Amino acid sequence: MKDKLTLTIDADLIPRAKAFARGRGASLSSVVEDALRNLAGEPPPSVVDRWAGRFELRERPDDPRFRALVSKYVHEDDAC
């Protein structure tokens, strides 16, 4: 869960920070969050951790490949 945070930062730094984030294909919020995690000694979350639980599976009973992937990679309580 994300919460909003207001920061006071030197006005000259803001455009450079935005450009830095843009150059990495990230939001300024995610760059700040990653920096704070790094300072706190906390490893960054994996891609799986960031996206886990954000998608719902559609039922596809006629697709055997889908059923095989569900049985291999999805926890039983999350399966369709």
Coordinates of C-alpha atoms in Angstrom, one line a residue, residues 2-74:
K2 CA 1.3 3.4 -0.9
D3 CA 0.9 6.6 1.0
K4 CA 1.4 10.2 -0.2
L5 CA 4.4 12.1 1.2
T6 CA 5.2 15.8 0.8
L7 CA 8.9 16.7 0.5
T8 CA 10.6 20.1 0.5
I9 CA 13.5 20.0 -2.0
D10 CA 15.7 22.7 -3.4
A11 CA 14.0 24.2 -6.5
D12 CA 17.1 23.8 -8.6
L13 CA 17.3 20.1 -7.9
I14 CA 13.7 19.2 -8.9
P15 CA 14.1 19.5 -12.7
R16 CA 17.4 17.5 -12.6
A17 CA 15.9 14.8 -10.4
K18 CA 12.9 14.5 -12.8
A19 CA 15.3 14.3 -15.7
F20 CA 17.3 11.6 -13.9
A21 CA 14.2 9.6 -13.3
R22 CA 12.9 10.0 -16.8
G23 CA 16.3 8.9 -18.1
R24 CA 15.8 5.6 -16.3
G25 CA 12.3 5.2 -17.4
A26 CA 11.0 5.6 -13.9
S27 CA 8.9 8.0 -11.9
L28 CA 10.5 10.4 -9.5
S29 CA 8.5 8.8 -6.7
S30 CA 10.0 5.4 -7.5
V31 CA 13.5 6.8 -7.6
V32 CA 13.1 8.4 -4.2
E33 CA 11.5 5.3 -2.8
D34 CA 14.4 3.1 -4.1
A35 CA 17.0 5.6 -2.7
L36 CA 15.3 5.5 0.8
R37 CA 15.2 1.7 0.7
N38 CA 18.9 1.7 -0.2
L39 CA 19.7 4.1 2.7
A40 CA 17.7 1.9 5.1
G41 CA 19.6 -1.2 4.0
E42 CA 16.4 -2.8 2.6
P43 CA 16.8 -4.7 -0.6
P44 CA 14.5 -3.5 -3.4
P45 CA 11.4 -5.6 -4.0
S46 CA 11.6 -8.0 -6.9
V47 CA 9.4 -7.6 -10.0
V48 CA 7.3 -10.5 -8.7
D49 CA 6.8 -8.8 -5.3
R50 CA 5.8 -5.5 -6.9
W51 CA 3.2 -7.1 -9.2
A52 CA 1.9 -10.0 -7.1
G53 CA -1.8 -9.9 -6.6
R54 CA -2.4 -7.1 -9.1
F55 CA -3.9 -9.3 -11.8
E56 CA -6.9 -11.6 -11.9
L57 CA -6.8 -14.8 -13.9
R58 CA -9.6 -15.3 -16.5
E59 CA -11.1 -18.7 -16.6
R60 CA -10.0 -20.5 -19.7
P61 CA -11.1 -24.2 -19.4
D62 CA -10.7 -24.9 -23.1
D63 CA -7.0 -24.0 -23.1
P64 CA -4.8 -26.9 -21.9
R65 CA -1.6 -24.7 -22.0
F66 CA -3.3 -22.2 -19.6
R67 CA -4.4 -25.0 -17.2
A68 CA -0.8 -26.4 -17.2
L69 CA 0.7 -23.0 -16.4
V70 CA -1.9 -22.4 -13.7
S71 CA -1.1 -25.7 -12.1
K72 CA 2.6 -25.0 -12.2
Y73 CA 2.9 -21.4 -11.2
V74 CA -0.3 -20.4 -9.3

